[in-house]
């Protein structure tokens, strides 16, 4: 199939093709915690932390907020984004650079920890701010590959013939405009040892408007097999717009996988986990990783102890077919891969 026909058969969803459409949705994100609570009918019912918001501001696209349950202060999507005083309590063992990114950085925007694949920090921007994120303290503004005009990052990738896969990450790489992405992949296409391209992105879930025809055309025309690893933590993060978006991504020929983070109060029950992976499969996405939380300062209240995580994973194995069981892993600085629990 030629790239052009692959793009042509991608279903087109009414209303999200308008030029500049996704940038408008991006800019329209909710940034005031009290506005979010008000939209959900929770004014004054949850203690928002202004100090936590000052460290890492709230940011939620309206399409994502619309999937939160009105009137429920424990909504699993709301818990992922709402700044709380819990974040301010220092906890031993929780630090600013929990996964050793500072030490592993190979140059401007390139993190090379594992054999054969390197992660390109394409941008520091995200459409949504996840409170548990291990990147909340990382100085991405100065450390993105784009900031260096890609030159240094590309030179590093070109010089290392053992690298067969580039992972576009961030931040969220799809927060870059499509022509920027195309400029990058055109340069990558000149590196003969690359065999695969991977995207780590939460945008198809939190801002499905981002997946417009221009993006689909770019993806369909890439010269490598493509894996897109999305990030949903709860079944409620899927709705009809997300399903349609994922179908269009799949129609470009890309393989779709999901990585989730195990989060207390969000998805730490057997029911929530089973529903997440069944729902993601219904949308054409296979479970990939279930990450044990990175021990990043401010996220301790989300942690699920290892023994509980293992028991939950064992119960999940008994409940789901093998292909819907994510690998339960933790990232340990210095390891040669994610470490199975
Ligand atoms: C997680 C990660 C990868 C990807 O690991 P896979 O097991 O291939 O999914 C690659 N590089 C870095 C730096 C990572 O943190
Ligand atoms: S989208 Fe990903 S990188 Fe961005 S804040 Fe959320 S978890 Fe972190």
Tab-separated table of C-alpha atoms in Angstrom, residues 43-219:
chain	number	residue	atom	x	y	z
A	43	UNK	CA	-16.497	24.204	43.973
A	44	UNK	CA	-15.048	24.343	47.454
A	45	UNK	CA	-15.303	20.555	47.909
A	46	UNK	CA	-11.650	19.701	47.333
A	47	UNK	CA	-8.669	21.510	48.876
A	48	UNK	CA	-6.594	22.621	45.893
A	49	UNK	CA	-2.944	23.333	46.679
A	50	UNK	CA	-1.734	26.633	45.277
A	51	UNK	CA	1.801	25.815	46.432
A	52	UNK	CA	1.780	22.529	44.505
A	53	UNK	CA	0.348	24.306	41.469
A	54	UNK	CA	3.138	26.884	41.713
A	55	UNK	CA	5.722	24.039	41.440
A	56	UNK	CA	4.021	22.336	38.513
A	57	UNK	CA	0.979	24.119	37.128
A	58	UNK	CA	-2.313	22.408	36.405
A	59	UNK	CA	-2.989	21.851	32.745
A	60	UNK	CA	-5.932	19.834	31.398
A	61	UNK	CA	-7.358	19.863	27.872
A	62	UNK	CA	-11.130	20.325	27.875
A	63	UNK	CA	-11.638	17.069	25.951
A	64	UNK	CA	-9.980	15.216	28.841
A	65	UNK	CA	-11.842	17.125	31.557
A	66	UNK	CA	-15.100	16.195	29.807
A	67	UNK	CA	-14.401	12.526	30.629
A	68	UNK	CA	-14.253	13.223	34.371
A	69	UNK	CA	-17.362	12.416	36.398
A	70	UNK	CA	-19.203	15.469	37.629
A	71	UNK	CA	-19.502	15.749	41.387
A	72	UNK	CA	-16.907	13.062	42.168
A	73	UNK	CA	-13.857	14.351	44.052
A	74	UNK	CA	-12.273	10.877	43.720
A	75	UNK	CA	-12.638	10.691	39.958
A	76	UNK	CA	-9.613	8.744	38.660
A	77	UNK	CA	-8.892	11.239	35.882
A	78	UNK	CA	-9.191	14.217	38.207
A	79	UNK	CA	-6.753	12.630	40.692
A	80	UNK	CA	-4.101	12.469	37.982
A	81	UNK	CA	-4.097	16.217	37.372
A	82	UNK	CA	-5.254	18.042	40.514
A	83	UNK	CA	-2.522	19.775	42.595
A	84	UNK	CA	-2.788	18.668	46.232
A	85	UNK	CA	-0.912	19.483	49.435
A	86	UNK	CA	0.129	15.794	49.540
A	87	UNK	CA	2.752	16.697	46.926
A	88	UNK	CA	4.565	19.062	49.276
A	89	UNK	CA	5.379	16.536	51.982
A	90	UNK	CA	9.027	15.500	51.578
A	91	UNK	CA	9.466	11.720	51.555
A	92	UNK	CA	12.759	9.903	51.991
A	93	UNK	CA	13.685	8.056	48.811
A	94	UNK	CA	11.731	10.412	46.554
A	95	UNK	CA	14.014	12.741	44.610
A	96	UNK	CA	14.173	15.184	41.730
A	97	UNK	CA	15.876	12.869	39.235
A	98	UNK	CA	14.460	9.480	40.193
A	99	UNK	CA	15.429	7.627	37.029
A	100	UNK	CA	18.943	8.891	36.452
A	101	UNK	CA	18.140	10.934	33.362
A	102	UNK	CA	20.705	13.562	34.266
A	103	UNK	CA	23.436	10.920	34.387
A	104	UNK	CA	22.360	9.075	31.225
A	105	UNK	CA	21.997	12.122	28.984
A	106	UNK	CA	24.329	11.568	26.081
A	107	UNK	CA	24.094	15.051	24.640
A	108	UNK	CA	21.506	17.625	23.751
A	109	UNK	CA	18.158	15.893	24.033
A	110	UNK	CA	19.398	12.324	23.605
A	111	UNK	CA	19.022	9.796	26.421
A	112	UNK	CA	20.753	6.536	25.584
A	113	UNK	CA	20.331	3.937	28.326
A	114	UNK	CA	19.404	0.711	26.517
A	115	UNK	CA	21.028	-1.220	23.734
A	116	UNK	CA	19.836	-0.461	20.240
A	117	UNK	CA	17.454	2.330	21.095
A	118	UNK	CA	17.804	5.938	22.130
A	119	UNK	CA	15.263	8.373	23.388
A	120	UNK	CA	15.077	11.796	21.793
A	121	UNK	CA	13.657	14.462	24.067
A	122	UNK	CA	11.977	16.284	21.224
A	123	UNK	CA	10.267	18.955	23.326
A	124	UNK	CA	9.496	19.757	26.946
A	125	UNK	CA	5.827	20.586	26.384
A	126	UNK	CA	2.845	18.447	27.325
A	127	UNK	CA	-0.859	19.041	26.744
A	128	UNK	CA	-1.682	17.658	30.170
A	129	UNK	CA	0.322	17.882	33.363
A	130	UNK	CA	0.315	14.580	35.234
A	131	UNK	CA	1.090	15.057	38.906
A	132	UNK	CA	3.042	11.782	39.184
A	133	UNK	CA	5.300	12.552	36.225
A	134	UNK	CA	8.988	11.810	36.713
A	135	UNK	CA	9.710	14.727	34.435
A	136	UNK	CA	8.110	17.371	36.606
A	137	UNK	CA	11.533	18.502	37.843
A	138	UNK	CA	13.595	17.917	34.734
A	139	UNK	CA	15.014	21.032	33.040
A	140	UNK	CA	13.451	20.194	29.681
A	141	UNK	CA	13.278	23.731	28.416
A	142	UNK	CA	17.065	23.713	27.921
A	143	UNK	CA	17.498	20.013	27.263
A	144	UNK	CA	15.337	19.377	24.225
A	145	UNK	CA	16.784	18.268	20.939
A	146	UNK	CA	14.787	20.977	19.177
A	147	UNK	CA	16.482	23.664	21.268
A	148	UNK	CA	19.795	22.641	19.733
A	149	UNK	CA	18.295	22.762	16.241
A	150	UNK	CA	18.476	18.930	16.205
A	151	UNK	CA	22.073	19.144	15.023
A	152	UNK	CA	23.826	17.698	18.040
A	153	UNK	CA	21.180	15.025	18.591
A	154	UNK	CA	21.324	13.934	14.959
A	155	UNK	CA	25.108	13.803	15.008
A	156	UNK	CA	24.994	11.514	18.052
A	157	UNK	CA	22.477	9.172	16.468
A	158	UNK	CA	24.370	9.111	13.189
A	159	UNK	CA	27.679	8.321	14.893
A	160	UNK	CA	26.390	5.246	16.757
A	161	UNK	CA	25.689	2.398	14.325
A	162	UNK	CA	24.404	0.208	17.187
A	163	UNK	CA	21.262	2.349	17.359
A	164	UNK	CA	18.369	0.836	15.409
A	165	UNK	CA	15.426	2.627	16.973
A	166	UNK	CA	14.762	6.242	17.820
A	167	UNK	CA	12.056	6.986	20.345
A	168	UNK	CA	10.544	10.436	20.020
A	169	UNK	CA	9.645	11.464	23.535
A	170	UNK	CA	9.535	14.536	25.717
A	171	UNK	CA	7.501	16.058	27.071
A	172	UNK	CA	5.137	15.014	24.333
A	173	UNK	CA	6.650	14.885	20.842
A	174	UNK	CA	3.268	15.479	19.215
A	175	UNK	CA	3.159	18.887	20.856
A	176	UNK	CA	5.534	19.906	18.050
A	177	UNK	CA	3.887	21.135	14.855
A	178	UNK	CA	3.805	18.501	12.131
A	179	UNK	CA	6.228	20.348	9.801
A	180	UNK	CA	8.780	20.330	12.653
A	181	UNK	CA	8.321	16.586	13.075
A	182	UNK	CA	8.651	16.104	9.339
A	183	UNK	CA	11.878	18.111	9.329
A	184	UNK	CA	13.243	15.841	12.052
A	185	UNK	CA	12.248	12.555	10.421
A	186	UNK	CA	13.578	13.729	7.058
A	187	UNK	CA	16.964	14.129	8.736
A	188	UNK	CA	16.619	10.768	10.533
A	189	UNK	CA	15.819	9.089	7.217
A	190	UNK	CA	19.392	9.787	6.168
A	191	UNK	CA	20.771	7.575	8.950
A	192	UNK	CA	21.182	4.086	7.458
A	193	UNK	CA	21.265	2.072	10.704
A	194	UNK	CA	17.779	3.137	11.876
A	195	UNK	CA	15.167	0.402	11.443
A	196	UNK	CA	12.225	1.553	13.551
A	197	UNK	CA	10.657	4.730	14.832
A	198	UNK	CA	8.710	4.939	18.042
A	199	UNK	CA	6.564	7.716	19.494
A	200	UNK	CA	5.777	8.035	23.187
A	201	UNK	CA	2.757	10.285	23.338
A	202	UNK	CA	-0.247	10.994	25.504
A	203	UNK	CA	-1.832	13.383	23.031
A	204	UNK	CA	-4.107	10.915	21.183
A	205	UNK	CA	-5.721	10.262	24.587
A	206	UNK	CA	-5.819	13.717	26.145
A	207	UNK	CA	-6.118	15.927	23.055
A	208	UNK	CA	-7.416	13.730	20.212
A	209	UNK	CA	-7.815	16.863	18.068
A	210	UNK	CA	-4.036	16.695	17.588
A	211	UNK	CA	-4.355	13.741	15.225
A	212	UNK	CA	-5.360	15.676	12.136
A	213	UNK	CA	-4.922	14.718	8.482
A	214	UNK	CA	-1.548	16.416	8.237
A	215	UNK	CA	-0.209	14.297	11.086
A	216	UNK	CA	-1.706	11.124	9.585
A	217	UNK	CA	-0.151	11.872	6.198
A	218	UNK	CA	3.246	12.379	7.863
A	219	UNK	CA	2.977	9.099	9.772
